[in-house]
Amino acid sequence: MDFILYEQKNGYAIVTINREKALNALNSQVLEELDATLDALDFSAVRCLIVTGAGQKSFVAGADIGEMSTLTKAEGEAFGKKGNAVFRKLESLPIPVIAAVNGFALGGGCELSLSCDIRLASENARFGQPETGLGITPGFGGTQRLARAIGVGKAKEMLYACTQVKAEEAKAIGLVNAVYPIDELLPAAEKLAAKIAANAPIAVRNTKKAVNDGLQVDIDSAIAIEAKLFGDCFESADQKEGMAAFLERREHAPFENK
Ligand code: CAA
C-alpha cells in the first residue's frame, strides 16, 4: 500500500493515513487502501483499532480538492458514495475505533473522526467542515454525524459558516474526549485501546452495536435491541469466566472471545 500504514500490537492495531505531503488528504486511492485495510482486519487478534494521520501537523485535511475539482455531478455523487461506504464500514466494525486526531481534521478528516467511536486530540488539533466555502456540501457524512455528535445548533454553525474549532473547544462541546500534547496523543490512545482490548470482546462488540443501533430508533425499540444483545452474552465462555472470577474473588483469566 502507498498511503496506509498498518501496525498490529498486542490486542489492537494502528492504521495511519500516510500521505503527509498532502496533509493526508483523502484521494480515491487512499479511500480504496483504507477500505482494503478494514477488510483484512483479523478480529480474533485485533480488539480495538486506532486511526491517526502521519506527521505532527494533520490528521486528515479533507478529501482531495485537486481530484474533486473536475468531477461531474455523477462523478461527485459516486465519490461521495465511495467515501461514505468506507466510513460506514469503519463505523460498523465489530470493534471500537479510536481516532487519534493529530492536527487538522477538516472536511473528510473531521468526517473520518466522526465515524470513529471515540476521539482523542492533540493540542494542535483543529476541526472544521470547510466545504460550503469550496462550493460543496460535506460529502462523507458530515451533515449527519456532526449534528448527532455535538447537537444541531453548533453543527449548523460549523457547517454553514465553516467555523473551525480548536482542541480545547472541541473538548468543551463533546467532540473529543481528551486533549494531549502531541507526543502524548498516541501513547494515550494506545493505553485506552489496550484497556478496551482486555475486556470481553463479545461484550464490547454487543455494547457497541447496542449503542449504535439503539441511537437510530425509538427508545422502546432501542431497549429491545439492548435486551437481545445482553442475552446473547450469556452464551459466551467469557461471561461465565468473568462472573465466576468475581464470585470467587480472583482475577479473571484473559478473555478468549468466545
Ligand atoms: N486536498 C488536496 N491537497 C491538500 C488538501 C486537500 N484537502 N489539504 C492540503 N493539501 C495539500 C496542499 O495543496 C499542499 O500541497 P503542495 O505542497 O503540493 O502545494 C500541502 O497539502 C500542504 O498544504 P498547505 O500548503 O495548504 O499547508 P498550510 O499549512 O498552509 O495550510 C490547511 C493547511 C489549512 C489544512 C490547508 O492546507 C487547507 O485549508 N486545506 C484544505 C482543507 C479543506 O478545505 N478540506 C476540505 C476538503 S473538501 C471535503 O473534504 C469534502 C468532503 O466532505 C468529502
XYZ file of C-alpha atoms and ligand atoms in Angstrom:
312
model
C 0.000 0.000 0.000
C 1.206 3.518 -0.786
C -0.833 5.572 1.652
C -1.810 3.373 4.610
C 0.481 2.115 7.351
C -0.763 -0.778 9.447
C 0.787 -1.845 12.714
C -0.608 -4.682 14.808
C 0.168 -4.656 18.508
C -0.925 -6.812 21.405
C -4.728 -6.792 21.092
C -5.086 -3.640 18.999
C -3.867 -2.144 15.741
C -2.936 1.283 14.429
C -3.968 2.483 10.975
C -2.090 5.572 9.820
C -3.203 7.635 6.836
C 0.207 8.226 5.319
C 0.105 10.946 2.699
C 1.928 13.594 4.646
C 2.908 15.731 1.625
C -0.788 16.483 1.077
C -1.570 16.661 4.820
C -3.056 13.149 4.487
C -5.851 14.304 2.168
C -8.137 11.522 1.014
C -7.955 10.781 -2.683
C -9.585 7.715 -4.271
C -6.510 5.585 -3.725
C -6.336 6.418 -0.004
C -10.018 5.511 0.351
C -9.515 2.229 -1.520
C -6.494 1.312 0.594
C -8.326 2.171 3.809
C -11.245 0.014 2.646
C -8.931 -2.927 1.914
C -7.211 -2.484 5.283
C -10.553 -2.699 7.085
C -11.499 -5.801 5.075
C -8.269 -7.514 6.109
C -8.648 -6.986 9.879
C -8.420 -10.166 11.908
C -10.846 -9.677 14.784
C -9.520 -12.708 16.641
C -6.342 -10.700 17.275
C -7.461 -7.088 16.903
C -9.976 -5.974 19.518
C -9.625 -2.221 19.093
C -8.414 -0.005 16.260
C -6.666 3.370 16.346
C -6.867 5.646 13.309
C -4.391 8.508 13.012
C -2.535 10.595 10.440
C 1.164 10.657 9.570
C 3.264 13.518 10.942
C 2.556 16.131 13.585
C 0.550 18.631 11.575
C -2.503 16.933 10.186
C -4.856 14.062 10.913
C -6.573 14.366 7.537
C -7.011 17.728 5.761
C -10.095 16.548 3.898
C -10.972 14.896 0.655
C -8.507 15.669 -2.134
C -9.545 19.014 -3.575
C -7.412 18.598 -6.714
C -9.085 15.304 -7.537
C -12.566 16.671 -6.801
C -12.139 19.914 -8.713
C -13.030 18.454 -12.131
C -15.751 15.986 -11.123
C -19.095 15.969 -12.905
C -22.368 15.715 -10.994
C -22.461 11.935 -11.420
C -18.796 11.545 -10.519
C -19.267 13.753 -7.463
C -22.129 11.601 -6.253
C -20.086 8.437 -6.877
C -17.117 9.877 -4.937
C -19.427 10.750 -2.031
C -20.835 7.233 -2.052
C -17.350 5.755 -2.112
C -16.195 7.742 0.912
C -19.437 7.113 2.765
C -19.211 3.360 2.167
C -15.704 3.206 3.662
C -16.619 5.391 6.644
C -19.785 3.382 7.304
C -17.699 0.205 7.228
C -15.337 1.768 9.774
C -18.221 2.895 11.964
C -19.799 -0.574 11.841
C -16.686 -2.608 12.646
C -17.349 -5.109 15.428
C -14.567 -3.492 17.475
C -14.243 0.047 18.871
C -12.287 2.583 16.846
C -10.356 5.457 18.430
C -9.452 8.497 16.327
C -6.139 9.948 17.473
C -6.552 13.376 15.890
C -3.035 14.758 15.470
C -3.679 18.132 13.857
C -6.050 19.264 11.104
C -9.299 17.311 10.909
C -11.022 19.243 8.155
C -13.811 18.195 5.814
C -13.357 14.478 5.157
C -10.890 14.412 8.083
C -13.473 15.672 10.545
C -15.917 13.192 8.993
C -13.405 10.348 9.356
C -13.014 11.155 13.053
C -16.806 11.257 13.437
C -17.016 7.717 12.050
C -14.839 6.537 14.927
C -16.289 5.637 18.326
C -14.010 7.876 20.393
C -11.956 10.939 19.503
C -8.767 11.964 21.331
C -6.953 15.056 20.114
C -3.547 16.710 20.242
C -3.316 20.324 21.415
C -2.820 21.494 17.805
C -5.912 19.678 16.512
C -8.409 21.743 14.605
C -11.816 20.529 13.470
C -13.907 22.024 10.718
C -16.108 21.478 7.715
C -14.823 23.970 5.105
C -16.987 22.550 2.306
C -19.518 25.338 1.828
C -16.560 27.679 1.302
C -15.494 25.403 -1.556
C -18.941 25.315 -3.134
C -19.961 21.859 -1.963
C -21.729 20.176 0.927
C -19.806 17.859 3.231
C -19.799 14.570 1.370
C -18.613 11.829 3.721
C -21.310 12.017 6.406
C -20.581 15.432 7.944
C -24.114 16.749 7.531
C -25.346 13.778 9.556
C -22.752 12.728 12.126
C -21.624 16.183 13.277
C -25.128 17.122 14.443
C -25.506 13.757 16.148
C -22.168 14.250 17.935
C -22.395 17.861 19.130
C -26.019 18.921 18.619
C -27.721 20.646 15.734
C -27.081 24.295 16.592
C -23.296 24.191 16.890
C -23.058 21.720 13.993
C -25.021 24.027 11.704
C -22.751 26.937 12.624
C -19.688 24.856 11.734
C -21.313 23.654 8.508
C -22.795 26.942 7.254
C -20.073 29.354 8.382
C -17.102 26.947 8.157
C -16.280 27.898 11.745
C -13.281 25.882 12.898
C -12.934 24.521 16.401
C -9.618 24.168 18.242
C -8.823 21.243 20.509
C -9.935 22.738 23.833
C -13.241 23.946 22.393
C -13.702 20.550 20.748
C -13.410 19.056 24.216
C -15.822 21.586 25.695
C -18.504 20.741 23.103
C -18.018 16.990 23.427
C -16.430 16.472 20.036
C -13.309 14.979 21.656
C -12.934 13.170 24.954
C -9.495 14.462 25.895
C -6.652 16.663 24.653
C -2.945 15.800 24.926
C 0.396 17.324 23.967
C 1.160 15.914 20.523
C 3.816 13.472 21.749
C 1.434 12.042 24.337
C -1.519 11.542 21.981
C -0.672 8.160 20.504
C 0.518 6.678 23.826
C -2.791 7.798 25.376
C -4.756 6.257 22.505
C -2.760 3.037 22.830
C -3.353 2.902 26.587
C -7.099 3.255 26.021
C -7.048 0.698 23.188
C -5.232 -1.816 25.403
C -7.780 -1.260 28.179
C -10.659 -1.882 25.758
C -8.867 -4.901 24.257
C -8.580 -6.505 27.703
C -12.364 -6.571 28.190
C -14.584 -9.364 26.918
C -14.684 -8.909 23.110
C -18.198 -10.247 22.616
C -19.488 -7.947 25.352
C -17.648 -4.954 23.877
C -18.923 -5.779 20.390
C -22.501 -6.151 21.582
C -22.242 -2.934 23.598
C -21.066 -1.012 20.529
C -23.894 -2.464 18.478
C -26.461 -1.648 21.164
C -25.319 1.984 21.374
C -25.060 2.498 17.613
C -28.234 0.656 16.591
C -30.195 1.981 19.563
C -29.455 5.600 18.668
C -31.200 5.120 15.296
C -34.579 4.004 16.700
C -37.169 4.945 19.337
C -36.411 4.153 22.997
C -38.662 1.066 23.226
C -37.039 -0.478 20.154
C -33.631 0.540 21.488
C -34.191 -1.222 24.789
C -35.346 -4.321 22.904
C -32.085 -4.229 20.916
C -30.141 -3.994 24.168
C -32.062 -6.875 25.776
C -31.286 -9.174 22.854
C -27.582 -8.298 22.831
C -27.417 -8.607 26.643
C -28.983 -12.059 26.430
C -26.541 -13.162 23.728
C -23.625 -12.619 26.119
C -24.881 -15.387 28.379
C -23.958 -17.926 25.724
C -20.307 -16.879 25.953
C -17.499 -18.558 27.862
C -16.149 -15.104 28.687
C -19.347 -14.260 30.612
C -19.019 -17.462 32.611
C -15.377 -16.791 33.419
C -15.926 -13.081 34.135
C -18.701 -13.720 36.626
C -17.084 -16.798 38.182
C -13.913 -14.800 38.785
C -15.899 -12.078 40.532
C -17.735 -14.556 42.741
C -14.533 -16.422 43.571
C -12.735 -13.128 44.324
C -9.948 -13.703 41.795
C -8.698 -12.084 38.607
C -10.463 -13.403 35.543
C -8.421 -15.380 33.019
C -7.693 -13.467 29.800
C -10.919 -13.261 27.801
C -10.956 -15.556 24.814
C -13.541 -14.012 22.516
C -15.833 -16.991 22.823
N -6.741 18.241 -0.830
C -5.626 18.217 -1.574
N -4.444 18.711 -1.159
C -4.414 19.264 0.067
C -5.536 19.314 0.895
C -6.754 18.764 0.395
N -7.862 18.738 1.130
N -5.198 19.937 2.053
C -3.895 20.238 1.948
N -3.416 19.833 0.753
C -2.050 19.976 0.232
C -1.790 21.400 -0.258
O -2.278 21.563 -1.566
C -0.285 21.458 -0.176
O 0.242 20.786 -1.295
P 1.503 21.403 -2.104
O 2.611 21.460 -1.090
O 1.743 20.429 -3.206
O 1.080 22.767 -2.548
C 0.037 20.633 1.047
O -1.117 19.815 1.278
C 0.263 21.480 2.278
O -0.869 22.312 2.443
P -0.747 23.908 2.634
O 0.442 24.446 1.917
O -2.073 24.493 2.282
O -0.492 23.978 4.209
P -0.894 25.151 5.203
O -0.208 24.854 6.489
O -0.663 26.483 4.570
O -2.482 25.010 5.399
C -4.536 23.817 5.739
C -3.008 23.871 5.991
C -5.190 24.978 6.483
C -5.046 22.482 6.264
C -4.801 23.960 4.233
O -3.998 23.022 3.534
C -6.231 23.712 3.841
O -7.064 24.574 4.050
N -6.526 22.532 3.236
C -7.824 22.208 2.728
C -8.785 21.890 3.849
C -10.175 21.644 3.287
O -10.793 22.527 2.742
N -10.677 20.411 3.453
C -11.982 20.029 2.998
C -11.902 19.387 1.653
S -13.497 19.118 0.952
C -14.019 17.652 1.629
O -13.396 17.054 2.479
C -15.316 17.158 1.076
C -15.928 16.014 1.773
O -16.638 16.146 2.758
C -15.779 14.674 1.248
